[in-house]
Amino acid sequence: MTEKEPFVVQKDEPRPLLYAHRKPVSFIFVAFVIIIGLQWLWQLQQVTEISTSPQDVDKGFRWEDITPSTSLEYHSCFTDFQCARLEVPLDWNETIAGESDKVAIAIVKRPAKVEVTDPRYAGVILFNPGGPGGSGVSLVLGNGQYFQALLDSAPQSTDQLDIEAEDEKYFDVLGWDPRGVNNTTPGHGCIPDPVAQRNWMSQNNAIGFSLEDEDVFRNVYSRGRLLGQTCANTDSASVVNRVNGKEHLGQYVSTANVVRDMVEIIERHGEWREKQAKALLSRSCHRPKDVAAILERTAWQKGEEQLQYWGFSYGTLLGQTFASLQPHRVRRMVLDGVVDGADYMANGWLKDILDIDSITTAFATTCFRAGPTLCAAYDPHGPSAILATLSAVLADVRTNPLPAFHDSIPTTITHSDVVLLLFSLWYSPLFGFPLAASAVQQLAARNGTALAALKASYTPHMCDLPSAPARDTSGAQIAILCSDGDGHARGDLASQDAFRAYVATLRAQSPMFHERWAQVRLPCAGFDVRAKWRFEGPFGAQTAHPVLFTSQSLDPVTPLLNAAHATRLFPGSVLLETRGLGHCAVSMPSVEGLLAVREYFRSGAVPANGTRYGVYEGPFGERGEGLRTEGERRVAGVGMQLARTLFEEIKGGMWRL
């Protein structure tokens, strides 16, 4: 693992039919590909109403129609899914039974294709998209079918090399909204109504985050601190963060509390599995010894149920915390895009953007390799010339914002706009690099029309704002990451001068993106609510089964170094490196890597620690791995679809890490 190529493809192979005819991408396509993910990233800690993707909309279903229960009671929802609201204590450490207030956790499950009595039933896998504050419900609604297509058995093939020459297995896929998030109640919010939310967003957009400008610096610092104070104190008709008028919800949304909720989910799944098996057996005819075997296989293992889990970004922090607190419960755990746990809990955020500027270098390298037909920013003088053009664009819009129009409405394209655009595209270079190339080409010519259209497309008109109050989505993130963090380690946020020093530290890591990243934790300067229960470490334990850590070679916000460090904390665990670019290994998938994850969930087998796989496809249509079997082609197709949807979904959840 000493080599570190910015982008690697394997040997030259005939190009498969999948995306075989790739054309140069028009920059206007940006508006359709990244609009949902960019919505949060465009703003500095922006506040928005709860967003719903098309998969989230079921006109005949309302979460409030489900009565919360201490058991998992599923209801049909969203066509192919089942929904439940699991009631858990607000305070898991309340010593008097029944005295704590309650939280109703929103859960969605895509059921396995077989019943729990079927020997091919392989249990439930929990998914978390990151954040903190990402919606697991939205993740599974949008991607559950692809996760199942990857992990489940497929129709048998006569191809002897096919991956399906194995025992059939089928999984439930489950996502949940953690405490304070989205459909889980009570929800944590900051700004009371849509009009106020929009005003805040508009002000953020106008100010930007070019911190080299002293006026902008002072404004950004003051507004970040104010947002944190607002989240800590808001108590209105539509945003109620107080429980019984006194305790703040932010005291109970910590990662440690969410881990305990995960324990409850798997325990209650065990209870549900046993009840479901007994109900199915009562309606069917089996031999007595078969009945006994089924009852034994499906019995609720009270207090001993184990976790199968796949977490991304901040979801890896959830996983590491679970594995440290409940190591005996780890049955399968894939952690993709690994957060440094100690740095996160210290509220440092100093080990995240170490590799992001290397992705910028890779943009220039792959663009030059692709040539003028596929890369709009191509320069025959080489990658250094492409980087020079990009730097010139950023310098130009910093000092001379670009005027532009969309539908006769004027706007300006600022340095902050361009940095935030690139920052979001670097999460998924597979799809982002061609769009970035078109953006650079147009901006270098002082043409801001396409970017103006993009800005206009996500900005709601007053008539489009909902009449009813809407909970904002940034409040949960602020509450979780600020209450998780060590309150004594925030000296670098205590004053403008201290924050300036913190910004300088980040600048040494990334001259291009440090101004953006410096604001992630800035609201913590004003958020004085502390978690009643927070995990302070140390991270690490001997888990019941090895953890599988995965990472790209270059990740913009969770560098490979973090994954290597975390692997050493959990003896026997392994690191699988995908030799590509982007946030999490799924962003630029390796077929061999996905097959390894698949095999891990199905049998528990892990690859050798430090295994490195090339990617199936790189930016600008460059192909790597050759595909030998129908099974591999199926996995490649699923992997590319996951990469496409997660490009939007994870950022929309924040992929805020």
PDB file of C-alpha atoms in Angstrom, residues 314-576:
ATOM      1  CA  TYR A 314     -20.140   9.512   8.886  1.00  0.00           C
ATOM      2  CA  GLY A 315     -21.846   6.101   8.810  1.00  0.00           C
ATOM      3  CA  THR A 316     -18.344   4.671   9.320  1.00  0.00           C
ATOM      4  CA  LEU A 317     -18.116   6.662  12.567  1.00  0.00           C
ATOM      5  CA  LEU A 318     -21.382   5.031  13.631  1.00  0.00           C
ATOM      6  CA  GLY A 319     -19.892   1.655  12.724  1.00  0.00           C
ATOM      7  CA  GLN A 320     -16.624   2.224  14.570  1.00  0.00           C
ATOM      8  CA  THR A 321     -18.534   3.400  17.644  1.00  0.00           C
ATOM      9  CA  PHE A 322     -20.814   0.351  17.499  1.00  0.00           C
ATOM     10  CA  ALA A 323     -17.849  -1.995  17.065  1.00  0.00           C
ATOM     11  CA  SER A 324     -16.039  -0.363  20.006  1.00  0.00           C
ATOM     12  CA  LEU A 325     -19.048  -0.508  22.340  1.00  0.00           C
ATOM     13  CA  GLN A 326     -20.634  -3.763  21.107  1.00  0.00           C
ATOM     14  CA  PRO A 327     -17.802  -5.795  19.537  1.00  0.00           C
ATOM     15  CA  HIS A 328     -19.521  -9.116  20.291  1.00  0.00           C
ATOM     16  CA  ARG A 329     -22.483  -8.099  18.126  1.00  0.00           C
ATOM     17  CA  VAL A 330     -20.540  -7.533  14.882  1.00  0.00           C
ATOM     18  CA  ARG A 331     -21.544 -10.185  12.362  1.00  0.00           C
ATOM     19  CA  ARG A 332     -20.828  -8.242   9.161  1.00  0.00           C
ATOM     20  CA  MET A 333     -19.705  -4.620   8.937  1.00  0.00           C
ATOM     21  CA  VAL A 334     -18.567  -2.757   5.810  1.00  0.00           C
ATOM     22  CA  LEU A 335     -17.308   0.782   6.466  1.00  0.00           C
ATOM     23  CA  ASP A 336     -16.770   2.800   3.286  1.00  0.00           C
ATOM     24  CA  GLY A 337     -15.150   6.262   3.286  1.00  0.00           C
ATOM     25  CA  VAL A 338     -13.686   6.192   6.772  1.00  0.00           C
ATOM     26  CA  VAL A 339     -13.877   9.039   9.283  1.00  0.00           C
ATOM     27  CA  ASP A 340     -11.090   9.419  11.865  1.00  0.00           C
ATOM     28  CA  GLY A 341     -13.040   8.743  15.053  1.00  0.00           C
ATOM     29  CA  ALA A 342     -10.720  10.486  17.503  1.00  0.00           C
ATOM     30  CA  ASP A 343     -10.523  13.620  15.345  1.00  0.00           C
ATOM     31  CA  TYR A 344     -14.310  13.739  14.952  1.00  0.00           C
ATOM     32  CA  MET A 345     -14.994  13.290  18.677  1.00  0.00           C
ATOM     33  CA  ALA A 346     -12.441  15.988  19.489  1.00  0.00           C
ATOM     34  CA  ASN A 347     -14.405  18.296  17.156  1.00  0.00           C
ATOM     35  CA  GLY A 348     -11.175  18.862  15.270  1.00  0.00           C
ATOM     36  CA  TRP A 349     -12.094  18.126  11.640  1.00  0.00           C
ATOM     37  CA  LEU A 350      -8.414  18.276  10.804  1.00  0.00           C
ATOM     38  CA  LYS A 351      -7.973  14.899   9.066  1.00  0.00           C
ATOM     39  CA  ASP A 352     -10.497  15.149   6.256  1.00  0.00           C
ATOM     40  CA  ILE A 353      -9.279  17.156   3.236  1.00  0.00           C
ATOM     41  CA  LEU A 354      -5.712  15.876   3.118  1.00  0.00           C
ATOM     42  CA  ASP A 355      -6.137  14.387  -0.388  1.00  0.00           C
ATOM     43  CA  ILE A 356      -8.700  16.662  -2.041  1.00  0.00           C
ATOM     44  CA  ASP A 357      -6.154  18.762  -3.946  1.00  0.00           C
ATOM     45  CA  SER A 358      -4.620  15.559  -5.296  1.00  0.00           C
ATOM     46  CA  ILE A 359      -8.016  14.907  -6.890  1.00  0.00           C
ATOM     47  CA  THR A 360      -7.714  18.299  -8.570  1.00  0.00           C
ATOM     48  CA  THR A 361      -4.373  17.157  -9.988  1.00  0.00           C
ATOM     49  CA  ALA A 362      -6.014  13.918 -11.130  1.00  0.00           C
ATOM     50  CA  PHE A 363      -8.686  15.970 -12.908  1.00  0.00           C
ATOM     51  CA  ALA A 364      -6.018  17.575 -15.055  1.00  0.00           C
ATOM     52  CA  THR A 365      -4.186  14.290 -15.646  1.00  0.00           C
ATOM     53  CA  THR A 366      -7.263  12.327 -16.717  1.00  0.00           C
ATOM     54  CA  CYS A 367      -8.553  15.228 -18.819  1.00  0.00           C
ATOM     55  CA  PHE A 368      -5.294  15.364 -20.753  1.00  0.00           C
ATOM     56  CA  ARG A 369      -5.316  11.580 -21.165  1.00  0.00           C
ATOM     57  CA  ALA A 370      -8.914  11.680 -22.453  1.00  0.00           C
ATOM     58  CA  GLY A 371      -8.127  14.216 -25.161  1.00  0.00           C
ATOM     59  CA  PRO A 372     -10.137  17.069 -26.675  1.00  0.00           C
ATOM     60  CA  THR A 373     -13.061  14.937 -27.814  1.00  0.00           C
ATOM     61  CA  LEU A 374     -14.013  13.781 -24.322  1.00  0.00           C
ATOM     62  CA  CYS A 375     -12.643  16.578 -22.110  1.00  0.00           C
ATOM     63  CA  ALA A 376     -13.796  20.112 -22.817  1.00  0.00           C
ATOM     64  CA  ALA A 377     -10.952  21.579 -20.728  1.00  0.00           C
ATOM     65  CA  TYR A 378      -8.228  19.719 -22.661  1.00  0.00           C
ATOM     66  CA  ASP A 379      -5.023  21.640 -23.333  1.00  0.00           C
ATOM     67  CA  PRO A 380      -2.367  20.166 -25.643  1.00  0.00           C
ATOM     68  CA  HIS A 381       0.356  21.598 -23.406  1.00  0.00           C
ATOM     69  CA  GLY A 382      -0.408  19.030 -20.740  1.00  0.00           C
ATOM     70  CA  PRO A 383      -1.977  18.654 -17.268  1.00  0.00           C
ATOM     71  CA  SER A 384      -0.058  21.622 -15.852  1.00  0.00           C
ATOM     72  CA  ALA A 385      -1.679  23.887 -18.440  1.00  0.00           C
ATOM     73  CA  ILE A 386      -5.145  22.569 -17.514  1.00  0.00           C
ATOM     74  CA  LEU A 387      -4.430  23.282 -13.841  1.00  0.00           C
ATOM     75  CA  ALA A 388      -3.223  26.743 -14.742  1.00  0.00           C
ATOM     76  CA  THR A 389      -6.495  27.461 -16.543  1.00  0.00           C
ATOM     77  CA  LEU A 390      -8.480  26.263 -13.540  1.00  0.00           C
ATOM     78  CA  SER A 391      -6.417  28.437 -11.188  1.00  0.00           C
ATOM     79  CA  ALA A 392      -6.878  31.414 -13.478  1.00  0.00           C
ATOM     80  CA  VAL A 393     -10.655  30.917 -13.489  1.00  0.00           C
ATOM     81  CA  LEU A 394     -10.765  30.848  -9.681  1.00  0.00           C
ATOM     82  CA  ALA A 395      -8.548  33.911  -9.376  1.00  0.00           C
ATOM     83  CA  ASP A 396     -10.626  35.758 -11.954  1.00  0.00           C
ATOM     84  CA  VAL A 397     -14.015  35.169 -10.317  1.00  0.00           C
ATOM     85  CA  ARG A 398     -12.587  35.956  -6.874  1.00  0.00           C
ATOM     86  CA  THR A 399     -11.664  39.489  -7.920  1.00  0.00           C
ATOM     87  CA  ASN A 400     -14.122  39.932 -10.772  1.00  0.00           C
ATOM     88  CA  PRO A 401     -17.417  38.018 -10.286  1.00  0.00           C
ATOM     89  CA  LEU A 402     -18.975  36.987 -13.568  1.00  0.00           C
ATOM     90  CA  PRO A 403     -22.307  38.635 -14.491  1.00  0.00           C
ATOM     91  CA  ALA A 404     -24.824  36.290 -16.073  1.00  0.00           C
ATOM     92  CA  PHE A 405     -28.519  35.981 -16.878  1.00  0.00           C
ATOM     93  CA  HIS A 406     -31.084  33.215 -16.767  1.00  0.00           C
ATOM     94  CA  ASP A 407     -34.565  33.958 -18.151  1.00  0.00           C
ATOM     95  CA  SER A 408     -33.640  37.648 -18.069  1.00  0.00           C
ATOM     96  CA  ILE A 409     -32.919  37.408 -14.321  1.00  0.00           C
ATOM     97  CA  PRO A 410     -29.450  38.756 -13.442  1.00  0.00           C
ATOM     98  CA  THR A 411     -27.016  36.999 -11.128  1.00  0.00           C
ATOM     99  CA  THR A 412     -23.289  36.824 -10.540  1.00  0.00           C
ATOM    100  CA  ILE A 413     -21.031  33.789 -10.572  1.00  0.00           C
ATOM    101  CA  THR A 414     -18.642  34.149  -7.653  1.00  0.00           C
ATOM    102  CA  HIS A 415     -15.514  32.435  -6.422  1.00  0.00           C
ATOM    103  CA  SER A 416     -17.624  30.680  -3.779  1.00  0.00           C
ATOM    104  CA  ASP A 417     -20.022  29.394  -6.449  1.00  0.00           C
ATOM    105  CA  VAL A 418     -17.227  27.827  -8.470  1.00  0.00           C
ATOM    106  CA  VAL A 419     -15.409  26.324  -5.478  1.00  0.00           C
ATOM    107  CA  LEU A 420     -18.631  24.800  -4.193  1.00  0.00           C
ATOM    108  CA  LEU A 421     -19.427  23.392  -7.629  1.00  0.00           C
ATOM    109  CA  LEU A 422     -16.003  21.737  -7.892  1.00  0.00           C
ATOM    110  CA  PHE A 423     -16.171  20.552  -4.283  1.00  0.00           C
ATOM    111  CA  SER A 424     -19.398  18.689  -4.997  1.00  0.00           C
ATOM    112  CA  LEU A 425     -18.145  17.243  -8.283  1.00  0.00           C
ATOM    113  CA  TRP A 426     -14.973  15.938  -6.627  1.00  0.00           C
ATOM    114  CA  TYR A 427     -17.221  13.648  -4.544  1.00  0.00           C
ATOM    115  CA  SER A 428     -17.818  11.653  -7.726  1.00  0.00           C
ATOM    116  CA  PRO A 429     -15.162  12.295 -10.383  1.00  0.00           C
ATOM    117  CA  LEU A 430     -16.600   9.453 -12.456  1.00  0.00           C
ATOM    118  CA  PHE A 431     -19.513  11.714 -13.371  1.00  0.00           C
ATOM    119  CA  GLY A 432     -18.200  15.012 -12.015  1.00  0.00           C
ATOM    120  CA  PHE A 433     -14.978  15.444 -14.008  1.00  0.00           C
ATOM    121  CA  PRO A 434     -16.661  15.797 -17.434  1.00  0.00           C
ATOM    122  CA  LEU A 435     -19.051  18.361 -15.977  1.00  0.00           C
ATOM    123  CA  ALA A 436     -16.208  20.223 -14.294  1.00  0.00           C
ATOM    124  CA  ALA A 437     -14.314  20.291 -17.582  1.00  0.00           C
ATOM    125  CA  SER A 438     -17.262  21.910 -19.355  1.00  0.00           C
ATOM    126  CA  ALA A 439     -17.613  24.412 -16.505  1.00  0.00           C
ATOM    127  CA  VAL A 440     -13.931  25.370 -16.660  1.00  0.00           C
ATOM    128  CA  GLN A 441     -14.097  25.781 -20.428  1.00  0.00           C
ATOM    129  CA  GLN A 442     -17.105  28.090 -20.257  1.00  0.00           C
ATOM    130  CA  LEU A 443     -15.914  30.109 -17.279  1.00  0.00           C
ATOM    131  CA  ALA A 444     -12.503  30.594 -18.853  1.00  0.00           C
ATOM    132  CA  ALA A 445     -14.372  32.261 -21.720  1.00  0.00           C
ATOM    133  CA  ARG A 446     -16.283  34.414 -19.178  1.00  0.00           C
ATOM    134  CA  ASN A 447     -19.517  32.606 -20.019  1.00  0.00           C
ATOM    135  CA  GLY A 448     -21.681  32.060 -16.949  1.00  0.00           C
ATOM    136  CA  THR A 449     -24.992  31.201 -18.622  1.00  0.00           C
ATOM    137  CA  ALA A 450     -25.103  27.518 -17.688  1.00  0.00           C
ATOM    138  CA  LEU A 451     -24.061  28.106 -14.098  1.00  0.00           C
ATOM    139  CA  ALA A 452     -26.676  30.863 -13.785  1.00  0.00           C
ATOM    140  CA  ALA A 453     -29.310  28.376 -14.955  1.00  0.00           C
ATOM    141  CA  LEU A 454     -28.132  25.924 -12.329  1.00  0.00           C
ATOM    142  CA  LYS A 455     -28.353  28.510  -9.557  1.00  0.00           C
ATOM    143  CA  ALA A 456     -31.842  29.522 -10.661  1.00  0.00           C
ATOM    144  CA  SER A 457     -33.065  25.931 -10.853  1.00  0.00           C
ATOM    145  CA  TYR A 458     -32.501  25.198  -7.162  1.00  0.00           C
ATOM    146  CA  THR A 459     -33.683  28.563  -5.805  1.00  0.00           C
ATOM    147  CA  PRO A 460     -37.361  28.289  -4.804  1.00  0.00           C
ATOM    148  CA  HIS A 461     -39.781  31.013  -5.794  1.00  0.00           C
ATOM    149  CA  MET A 462     -41.928  32.476  -3.056  1.00  0.00           C
ATOM    150  CA  CYS A 463     -45.004  30.889  -4.626  1.00  0.00           C
ATOM    151  CA  ASP A 464     -43.367  27.472  -4.422  1.00  0.00           C
ATOM    152  CA  LEU A 465     -42.724  27.638  -0.687  1.00  0.00           C
ATOM    153  CA  PRO A 466     -45.021  25.386   1.386  1.00  0.00           C
ATOM    154  CA  SER A 467     -47.712  27.147   3.353  1.00  0.00           C
ATOM    155  CA  ALA A 468     -47.209  24.867   6.356  1.00  0.00           C
ATOM    156  CA  PRO A 469     -44.074  25.187   8.504  1.00  0.00           C
ATOM    157  CA  ALA A 470     -41.298  22.828   7.429  1.00  0.00           C
ATOM    158  CA  ARG A 471     -38.503  21.402   9.530  1.00  0.00           C
ATOM    159  CA  ASP A 472     -35.062  22.384   8.259  1.00  0.00           C
ATOM    160  CA  THR A 473     -32.539  19.668   7.527  1.00  0.00           C
ATOM    161  CA  SER A 474     -29.303  21.269   8.696  1.00  0.00           C
ATOM    162  CA  GLY A 475     -30.437  21.405  12.330  1.00  0.00           C
ATOM    163  CA  ALA A 476     -29.903  17.702  12.950  1.00  0.00           C
ATOM    164  CA  GLN A 477     -26.383  17.813  11.536  1.00  0.00           C
ATOM    165  CA  ILE A 478     -25.409  20.736  13.717  1.00  0.00           C
ATOM    166  CA  ALA A 479     -26.895  19.135  16.835  1.00  0.00           C
ATOM    167  CA  ILE A 480     -25.199  15.783  16.252  1.00  0.00           C
ATOM    168  CA  LEU A 481     -21.693  16.886  15.316  1.00  0.00           C
ATOM    169  CA  CYS A 482     -21.569  19.713  17.863  1.00  0.00           C
ATOM    170  CA  SER A 483     -22.940  17.699  20.788  1.00  0.00           C
ATOM    171  CA  ASP A 484     -20.681  14.774  19.865  1.00  0.00           C
ATOM    172  CA  GLY A 485     -17.578  16.953  19.893  1.00  0.00           C
ATOM    173  CA  ASP A 486     -15.439  17.763  22.901  1.00  0.00           C
ATOM    174  CA  GLY A 487     -16.631  21.142  24.142  1.00  0.00           C
ATOM    175  CA  HIS A 488     -13.202  21.895  25.592  1.00  0.00           C
ATOM    176  CA  ALA A 489     -11.517  21.447  22.212  1.00  0.00           C
ATOM    177  CA  ARG A 490     -13.221  24.396  20.513  1.00  0.00           C
ATOM    178  CA  GLY A 491     -10.680  27.076  21.310  1.00  0.00           C
ATOM    179  CA  ASP A 492     -10.089  27.539  17.593  1.00  0.00           C
ATOM    180  CA  LEU A 493     -13.708  28.715  17.283  1.00  0.00           C
ATOM    181  CA  ALA A 494     -13.808  30.957  20.368  1.00  0.00           C
ATOM    182  CA  SER A 495     -12.907  34.171  18.562  1.00  0.00           C
ATOM    183  CA  GLN A 496     -12.334  35.519  15.089  1.00  0.00           C
ATOM    184  CA  ASP A 497      -8.567  35.391  15.564  1.00  0.00           C
ATOM    185  CA  ALA A 498      -8.726  31.787  16.763  1.00  0.00           C
ATOM    186  CA  PHE A 499     -10.908  30.828  13.793  1.00  0.00           C
ATOM    187  CA  ARG A 500      -8.464  32.580  11.480  1.00  0.00           C
ATOM    188  CA  ALA A 501      -5.687  30.324  12.759  1.00  0.00           C
ATOM    189  CA  TYR A 502      -7.902  27.248  12.172  1.00  0.00           C
ATOM    190  CA  VAL A 503      -8.559  28.388   8.604  1.00  0.00           C
ATOM    191  CA  ALA A 504      -4.813  28.782   8.064  1.00  0.00           C
ATOM    192  CA  THR A 505      -4.252  25.195   9.231  1.00  0.00           C
ATOM    193  CA  LEU A 506      -6.788  23.938   6.708  1.00  0.00           C
ATOM    194  CA  ARG A 507      -5.285  26.125   3.999  1.00  0.00           C
ATOM    195  CA  ALA A 508      -2.019  24.253   4.349  1.00  0.00           C
ATOM    196  CA  GLN A 509      -3.973  21.068   3.592  1.00  0.00           C
ATOM    197  CA  SER A 510      -5.988  22.444   0.667  1.00  0.00           C
ATOM    198  CA  PRO A 511      -5.391  25.927  -0.772  1.00  0.00           C
ATOM    199  CA  MET A 512      -8.402  25.453  -3.060  1.00  0.00           C
ATOM    200  CA  PHE A 513     -11.084  24.092  -0.737  1.00  0.00           C
ATOM    201  CA  HIS A 514     -10.081  25.099   2.816  1.00  0.00           C
ATOM    202  CA  GLU A 515     -12.535  28.009   2.932  1.00  0.00           C
ATOM    203  CA  ARG A 516     -15.428  25.662   2.239  1.00  0.00           C
ATOM    204  CA  TRP A 517     -14.381  23.031   4.768  1.00  0.00           C
ATOM    205  CA  ALA A 518     -13.659  25.527   7.543  1.00  0.00           C
ATOM    206  CA  GLN A 519     -17.378  26.180   7.960  1.00  0.00           C
ATOM    207  CA  VAL A 520     -18.613  22.637   8.575  1.00  0.00           C
ATOM    208  CA  ARG A 521     -18.120  22.890  12.332  1.00  0.00           C
ATOM    209  CA  LEU A 522     -18.354  26.688  12.674  1.00  0.00           C
ATOM    210  CA  PRO A 523     -21.900  26.641  14.167  1.00  0.00           C
ATOM    211  CA  CYS A 524     -20.435  24.723  17.118  1.00  0.00           C
ATOM    212  CA  ALA A 525     -19.010  28.081  18.240  1.00  0.00           C
ATOM    213  CA  GLY A 526     -22.552  29.060  19.211  1.00  0.00           C
ATOM    214  CA  PHE A 527     -24.132  25.668  19.946  1.00  0.00           C
ATOM    215  CA  ASP A 528     -23.589  25.257  23.672  1.00  0.00           C
ATOM    216  CA  VAL A 529     -25.751  22.133  24.145  1.00  0.00           C
ATOM    217  CA  ARG A 530     -23.732  19.129  25.308  1.00  0.00           C
ATOM    218  CA  ALA A 531     -24.664  15.484  24.918  1.00  0.00           C
ATOM    219  CA  LYS A 532     -25.621  13.733  28.131  1.00  0.00           C
ATOM    220  CA  TRP A 533     -24.042  10.579  26.735  1.00  0.00           C
ATOM    221  CA  ARG A 534     -21.117  10.735  24.330  1.00  0.00           C
ATOM    222  CA  PHE A 535     -18.534   8.126  23.447  1.00  0.00           C
ATOM    223  CA  GLU A 536     -15.080   9.468  24.298  1.00  0.00           C
ATOM    224  CA  GLY A 537     -13.130   6.446  23.124  1.00  0.00           C
ATOM    225  CA  PRO A 538     -10.839   4.807  22.782  1.00  0.00           C
ATOM    226  CA  PHE A 539     -11.898   3.392  19.440  1.00  0.00           C
ATOM    227  CA  GLY A 540     -11.017  -0.221  18.747  1.00  0.00           C
ATOM    228  CA  ALA A 541     -11.864  -3.740  19.884  1.00  0.00           C
ATOM    229  CA  GLN A 542     -11.619  -7.395  18.939  1.00  0.00           C
ATOM    230  CA  THR A 543     -14.894  -7.849  17.084  1.00  0.00           C
ATOM    231  CA  ALA A 544     -16.788 -11.134  16.773  1.00  0.00           C
ATOM    232  CA  HIS A 545     -16.114 -11.029  13.040  1.00  0.00           C
ATOM    233  CA  PRO A 546     -13.569  -8.897  11.148  1.00  0.00           C
ATOM    234  CA  VAL A 547     -14.678  -5.468   9.930  1.00  0.00           C
ATOM    235  CA  LEU A 548     -14.193  -4.763   6.216  1.00  0.00           C
ATOM    236  CA  PHE A 549     -12.952  -1.196   5.655  1.00  0.00           C
ATOM    237  CA  THR A 550     -13.057   0.158   2.098  1.00  0.00           C
ATOM    238  CA  SER A 551     -11.738   3.355   0.532  1.00  0.00           C
ATOM    239  CA  GLN A 552     -10.759   4.981  -2.713  1.00  0.00           C
ATOM    240  CA  SER A 553      -7.062   5.681  -3.195  1.00  0.00           C
ATOM    241  CA  LEU A 554      -7.951   9.383  -3.220  1.00  0.00           C
ATOM    242  CA  ASP A 555     -11.034  10.515  -1.317  1.00  0.00           C
ATOM    243  CA  PRO A 556     -11.846  14.244  -1.029  1.00  0.00           C
ATOM    244  CA  VAL A 557     -13.020  14.219   2.613  1.00  0.00           C
ATOM    245  CA  THR A 558     -12.183  10.813   4.134  1.00  0.00           C
ATOM    246  CA  PRO A 559      -8.621  10.022   3.055  1.00  0.00           C
ATOM    247  CA  LEU A 560      -7.242   6.504   2.736  1.00  0.00           C
ATOM    248  CA  LEU A 561      -4.963   7.253   5.697  1.00  0.00           C
ATOM    249  CA  ASN A 562      -8.032   7.254   7.967  1.00  0.00           C
ATOM    250  CA  ALA A 563      -9.105   3.813   6.778  1.00  0.00           C
ATOM    251  CA  ALA A 564      -5.629   2.376   7.298  1.00  0.00           C
ATOM    252  CA  HIS A 565      -5.526   3.781  10.834  1.00  0.00           C
ATOM    253  CA  ALA A 566      -8.994   2.473  11.721  1.00  0.00           C
ATOM    254  CA  THR A 567      -8.140  -0.987  10.399  1.00  0.00           C
ATOM    255  CA  ARG A 568      -5.278  -1.242  12.883  1.00  0.00           C
ATOM    256  CA  LEU A 569      -7.624  -0.430  15.774  1.00  0.00           C
ATOM    257  CA  PHE A 570      -9.771  -3.515  15.169  1.00  0.00           C
ATOM    258  CA  PRO A 571      -7.531  -6.612  15.161  1.00  0.00           C
ATOM    259  CA  GLY A 572      -8.226  -9.031  12.352  1.00  0.00           C
ATOM    260  CA  SER A 573     -10.064  -6.459  10.264  1.00  0.00           C
ATOM    261  CA  VAL A 574      -8.953  -5.684   6.715  1.00  0.00           C
ATOM    262  CA  LEU A 575      -8.696  -2.746   4.341  1.00  0.00           C
ATOM    263  CA  LEU A 576      -9.761  -3.068   0.716  1.00  0.00           C
TER     264      LEU A 576
END
